[in-house]
CSV table of C-alpha atoms in Angstrom, one decimal:
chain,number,residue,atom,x,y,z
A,1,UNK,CA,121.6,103.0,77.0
A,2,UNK,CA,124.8,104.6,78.6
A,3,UNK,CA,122.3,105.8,81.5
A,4,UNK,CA,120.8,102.6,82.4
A,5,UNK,CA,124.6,101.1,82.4
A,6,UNK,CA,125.8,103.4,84.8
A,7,UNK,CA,122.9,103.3,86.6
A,8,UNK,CA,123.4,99.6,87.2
A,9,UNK,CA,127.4,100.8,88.0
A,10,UNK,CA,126.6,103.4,90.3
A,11,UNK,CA,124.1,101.4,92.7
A,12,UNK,CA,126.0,98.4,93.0
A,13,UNK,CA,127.1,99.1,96.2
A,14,UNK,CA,123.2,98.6,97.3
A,15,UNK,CA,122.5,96.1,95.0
A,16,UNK,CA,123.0,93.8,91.8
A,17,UNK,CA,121.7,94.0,88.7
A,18,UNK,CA,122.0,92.5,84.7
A,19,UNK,CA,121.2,93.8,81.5
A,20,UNK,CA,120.8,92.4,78.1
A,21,UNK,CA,121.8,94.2,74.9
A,22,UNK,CA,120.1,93.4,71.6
A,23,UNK,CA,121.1,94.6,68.0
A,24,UNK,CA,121.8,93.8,64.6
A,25,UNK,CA,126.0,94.0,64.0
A,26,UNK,CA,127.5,96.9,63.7
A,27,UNK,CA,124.7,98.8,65.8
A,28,UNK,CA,127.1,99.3,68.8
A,29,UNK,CA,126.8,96.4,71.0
A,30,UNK,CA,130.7,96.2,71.4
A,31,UNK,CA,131.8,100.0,72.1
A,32,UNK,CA,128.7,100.3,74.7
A,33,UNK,CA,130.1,97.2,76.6
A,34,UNK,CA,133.8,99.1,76.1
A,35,UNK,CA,132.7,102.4,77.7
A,36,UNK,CA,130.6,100.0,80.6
A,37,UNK,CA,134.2,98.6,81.4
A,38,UNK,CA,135.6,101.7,81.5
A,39,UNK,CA,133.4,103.6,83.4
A,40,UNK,CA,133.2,100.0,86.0
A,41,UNK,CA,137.1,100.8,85.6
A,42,UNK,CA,137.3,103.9,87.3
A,43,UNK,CA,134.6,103.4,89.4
A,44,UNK,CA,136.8,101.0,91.3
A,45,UNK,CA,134.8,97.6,89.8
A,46,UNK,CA,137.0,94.5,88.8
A,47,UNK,CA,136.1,93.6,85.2
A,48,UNK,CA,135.6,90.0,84.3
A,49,UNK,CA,135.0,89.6,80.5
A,50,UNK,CA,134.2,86.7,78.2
A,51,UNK,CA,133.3,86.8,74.3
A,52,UNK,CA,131.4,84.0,72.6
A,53,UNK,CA,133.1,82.9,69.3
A,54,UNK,CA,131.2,80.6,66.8
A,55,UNK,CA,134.9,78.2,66.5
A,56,UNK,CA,133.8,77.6,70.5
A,57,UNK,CA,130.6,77.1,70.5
A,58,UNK,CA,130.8,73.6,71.2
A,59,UNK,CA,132.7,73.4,73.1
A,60,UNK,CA,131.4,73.0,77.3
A,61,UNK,CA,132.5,75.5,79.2
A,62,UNK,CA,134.8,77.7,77.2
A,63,UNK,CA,132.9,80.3,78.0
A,64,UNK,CA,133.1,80.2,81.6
A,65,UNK,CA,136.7,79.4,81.2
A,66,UNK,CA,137.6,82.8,79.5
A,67,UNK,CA,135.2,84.5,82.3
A,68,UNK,CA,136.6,82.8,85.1
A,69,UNK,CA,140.1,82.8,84.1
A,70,UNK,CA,141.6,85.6,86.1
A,71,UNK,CA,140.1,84.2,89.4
A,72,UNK,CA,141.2,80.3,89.1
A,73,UNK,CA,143.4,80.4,91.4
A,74,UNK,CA,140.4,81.3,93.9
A,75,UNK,CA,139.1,78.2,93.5
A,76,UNK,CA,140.9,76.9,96.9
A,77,UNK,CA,138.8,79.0,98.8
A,78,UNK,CA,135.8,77.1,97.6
A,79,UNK,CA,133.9,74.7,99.1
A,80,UNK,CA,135.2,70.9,97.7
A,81,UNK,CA,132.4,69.8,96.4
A,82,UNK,CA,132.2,73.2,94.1
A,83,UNK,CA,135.8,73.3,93.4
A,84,UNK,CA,136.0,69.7,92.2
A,85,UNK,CA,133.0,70.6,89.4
A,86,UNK,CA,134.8,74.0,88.4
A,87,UNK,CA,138.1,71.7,88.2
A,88,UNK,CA,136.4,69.3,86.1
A,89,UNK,CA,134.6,71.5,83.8
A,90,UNK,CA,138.1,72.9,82.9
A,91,UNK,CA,139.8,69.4,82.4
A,92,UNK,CA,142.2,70.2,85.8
A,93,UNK,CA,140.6,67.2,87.5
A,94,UNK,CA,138.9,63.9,86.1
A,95,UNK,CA,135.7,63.5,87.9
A,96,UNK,CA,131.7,63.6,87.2
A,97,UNK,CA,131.0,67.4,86.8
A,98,UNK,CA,127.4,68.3,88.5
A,99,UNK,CA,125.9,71.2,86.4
A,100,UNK,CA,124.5,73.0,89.3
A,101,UNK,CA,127.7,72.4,91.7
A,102,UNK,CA,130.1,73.9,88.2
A,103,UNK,CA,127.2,76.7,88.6
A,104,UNK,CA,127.3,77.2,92.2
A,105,UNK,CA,131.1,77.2,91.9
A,106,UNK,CA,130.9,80.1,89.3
A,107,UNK,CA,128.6,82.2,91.4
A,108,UNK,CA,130.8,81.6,94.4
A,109,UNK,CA,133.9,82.6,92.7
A,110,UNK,CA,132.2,85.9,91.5
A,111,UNK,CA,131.1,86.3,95.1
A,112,UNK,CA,134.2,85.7,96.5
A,113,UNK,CA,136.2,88.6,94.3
A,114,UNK,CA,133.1,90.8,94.7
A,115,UNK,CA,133.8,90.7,98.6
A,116,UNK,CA,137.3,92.4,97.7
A,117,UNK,CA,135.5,94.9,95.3
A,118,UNK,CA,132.5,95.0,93.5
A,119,UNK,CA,132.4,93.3,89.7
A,120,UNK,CA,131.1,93.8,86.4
A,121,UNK,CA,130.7,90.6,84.4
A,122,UNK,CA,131.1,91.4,80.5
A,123,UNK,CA,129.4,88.2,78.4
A,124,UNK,CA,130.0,89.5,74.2
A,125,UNK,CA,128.2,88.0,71.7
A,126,UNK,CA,125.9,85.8,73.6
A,127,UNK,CA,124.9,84.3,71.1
A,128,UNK,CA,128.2,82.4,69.9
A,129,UNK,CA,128.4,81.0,73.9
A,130,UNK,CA,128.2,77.6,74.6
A,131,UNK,CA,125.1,76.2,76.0
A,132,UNK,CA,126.5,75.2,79.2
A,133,UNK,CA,128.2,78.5,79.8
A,134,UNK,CA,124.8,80.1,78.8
A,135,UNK,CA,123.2,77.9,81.7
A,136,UNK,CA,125.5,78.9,84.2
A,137,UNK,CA,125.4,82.5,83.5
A,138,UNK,CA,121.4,82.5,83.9
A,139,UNK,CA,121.9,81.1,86.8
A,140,UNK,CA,124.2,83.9,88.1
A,141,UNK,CA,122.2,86.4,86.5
A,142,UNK,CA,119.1,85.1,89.1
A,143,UNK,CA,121.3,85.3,92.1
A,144,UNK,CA,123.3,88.9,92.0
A,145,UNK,CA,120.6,90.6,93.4
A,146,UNK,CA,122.2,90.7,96.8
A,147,UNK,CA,125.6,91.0,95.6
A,148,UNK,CA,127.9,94.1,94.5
A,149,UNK,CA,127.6,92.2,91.0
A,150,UNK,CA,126.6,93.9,87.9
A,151,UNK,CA,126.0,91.6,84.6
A,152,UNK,CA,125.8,93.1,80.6
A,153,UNK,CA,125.0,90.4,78.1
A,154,UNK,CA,125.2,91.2,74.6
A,155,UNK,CA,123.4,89.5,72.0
A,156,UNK,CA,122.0,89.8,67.9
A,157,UNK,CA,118.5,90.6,68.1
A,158,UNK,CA,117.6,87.3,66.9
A,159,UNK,CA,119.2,85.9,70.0
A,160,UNK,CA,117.4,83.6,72.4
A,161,UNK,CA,115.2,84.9,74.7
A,162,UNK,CA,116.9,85.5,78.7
A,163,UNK,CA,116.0,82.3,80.4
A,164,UNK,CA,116.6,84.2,83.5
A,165,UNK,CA,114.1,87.0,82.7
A,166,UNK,CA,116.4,89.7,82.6
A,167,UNK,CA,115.8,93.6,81.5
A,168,UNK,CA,116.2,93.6,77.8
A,169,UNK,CA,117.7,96.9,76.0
A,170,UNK,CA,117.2,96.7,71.8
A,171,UNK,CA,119.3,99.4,70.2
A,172,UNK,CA,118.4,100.9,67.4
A,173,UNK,CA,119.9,102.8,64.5
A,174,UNK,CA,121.3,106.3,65.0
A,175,UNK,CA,118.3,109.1,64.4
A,176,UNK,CA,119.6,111.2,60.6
A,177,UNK,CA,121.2,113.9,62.3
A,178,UNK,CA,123.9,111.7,64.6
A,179,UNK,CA,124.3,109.1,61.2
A,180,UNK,CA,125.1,111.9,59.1
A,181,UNK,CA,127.5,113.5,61.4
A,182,UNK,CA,129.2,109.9,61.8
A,183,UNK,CA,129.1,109.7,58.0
A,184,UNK,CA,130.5,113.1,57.1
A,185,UNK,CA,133.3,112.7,59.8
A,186,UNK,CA,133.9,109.4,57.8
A,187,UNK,CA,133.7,110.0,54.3
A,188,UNK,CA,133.5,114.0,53.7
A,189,UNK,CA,133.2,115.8,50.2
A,190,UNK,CA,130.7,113.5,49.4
A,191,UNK,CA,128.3,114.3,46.5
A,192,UNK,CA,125.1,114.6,47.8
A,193,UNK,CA,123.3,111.8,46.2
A,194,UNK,CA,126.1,109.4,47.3
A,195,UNK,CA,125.4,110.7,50.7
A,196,UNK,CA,121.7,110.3,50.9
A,197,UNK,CA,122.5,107.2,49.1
A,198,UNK,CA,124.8,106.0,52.2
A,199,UNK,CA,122.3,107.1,54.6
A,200,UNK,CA,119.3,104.9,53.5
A,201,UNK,CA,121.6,102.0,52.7
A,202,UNK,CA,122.8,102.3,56.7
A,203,UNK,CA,119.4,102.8,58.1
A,204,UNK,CA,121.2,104.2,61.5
A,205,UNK,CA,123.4,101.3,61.3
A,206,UNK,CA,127.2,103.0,62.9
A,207,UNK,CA,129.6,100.0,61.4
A,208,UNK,CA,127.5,100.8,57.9
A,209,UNK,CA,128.2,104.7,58.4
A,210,UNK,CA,131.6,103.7,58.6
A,211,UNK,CA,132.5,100.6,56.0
A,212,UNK,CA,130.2,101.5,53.3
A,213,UNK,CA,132.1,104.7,51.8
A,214,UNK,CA,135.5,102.0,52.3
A,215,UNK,CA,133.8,99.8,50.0
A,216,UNK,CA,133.4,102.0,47.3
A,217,UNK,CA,136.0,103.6,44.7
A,218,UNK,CA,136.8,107.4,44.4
A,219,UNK,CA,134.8,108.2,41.1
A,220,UNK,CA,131.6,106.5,42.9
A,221,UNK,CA,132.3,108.5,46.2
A,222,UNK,CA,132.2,111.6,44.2
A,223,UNK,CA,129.3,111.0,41.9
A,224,UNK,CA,131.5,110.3,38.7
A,225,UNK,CA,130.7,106.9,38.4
A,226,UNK,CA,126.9,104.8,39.1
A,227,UNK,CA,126.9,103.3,42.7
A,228,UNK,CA,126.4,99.2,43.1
């Protein structure tokens, strides 16, 4: 998964390119998307991030807001009939939004801040984004191609399906060897059947690895006592 990140990273230059992580919670979605911005980081890529939240999910546009944010000010530099739609989207202007001007507007803005240095656009939990945010970021994801514009959408597995028919990644548990060094370097001293216990309760899962032993109290982690 790292590899085809930094693939996408390291050829930007040449051309765009999105990706689309799927996974249950807790299988890594989040730290793969933190080690992408770091490595865009200090690669030289600006980093323009937005995460979906289920409070905002109905809410138009606060999405692109949070994604868009840094680069507002940008907006000058657009066309009008694109920066009236971004302004309206946001509430800065009152005035019949068109969805694919607000769209066009967005792509323009990423354009314009990837002329200064290539971008990585960071979209967390997908799934939790509002519709019209999800429209517009298709919509980007279609036209990168030709720009120094790399795109990572994260998503649960039982996401919807890329509208924009993007490469989809699904990540899957860690193999026995990695969860059980990620468990031991969690919880060690286990007894053994409260390990192997651990182990098929995770199925691979990292976030499980780690919580599970939290949850339970120091006679169960040690065999003394029956586990839930």
């Amino acid at each position: 998964e790292l590899k085809a990140i930094d693939e996408l990273v390291d050829g930007v230059a040449e051309h765009g390119g999105a990706l689309v992580l799927r996974g249950e919670p807790g299988i890594g979605k989040s730290a793969l998307l933190a080690e992408a911005s770091r490595y865009a980081t200090s690669e030289g890529l600006s980093v323009l991030a937005a995460a979906g939240a289920q409070s905002e999910a109905r809410l138009p546009f606060a999405g692109l807001h949070q994604l868009l944010r840094p680069v507002l000010e940008s907006t000058d530099e657009l066309p009008m009939p694109q920066r009236d739609a971004l302004r309206s989207a946001f509430g800065m202007e009152v005035k019949p939004a068109d969805a694919f001007l607000i769209a066009l507007g967005a792509l323009e803005l990423l354009s314009e801040q990837a002329a200064r240095s290539p971008v990585l656009v960071v979209v967390e939990d997908a799934h939790w984004v509002d519709d019209p945010t999800s429209d517009v970021v298709s919509f980007i994801a279609r036209r990168i191609e030709s720009e120094p514009i790399v795109l990572l959408i994260a998503t649960r597995e039982d996401g919807q399906p890329s509208e924009a028919g993007l490469e989809d990644v699904q990540l899957e548990g860690l193999a026995e060897p990695e969860a059980g060094g990620l468990l031991d370097s969690t919880a060690p001293d286990l007894a053994p059947e409260v390990r192997r216990r651990l182990l098929d309760e995770a199925q691979g899962n990292p976030l499980a690895l780690v919580e599970l032993p939290k949850a339970l109290a120091y006679q169960q982690l040690h065999g003394k006592e029956l586990l839930p």
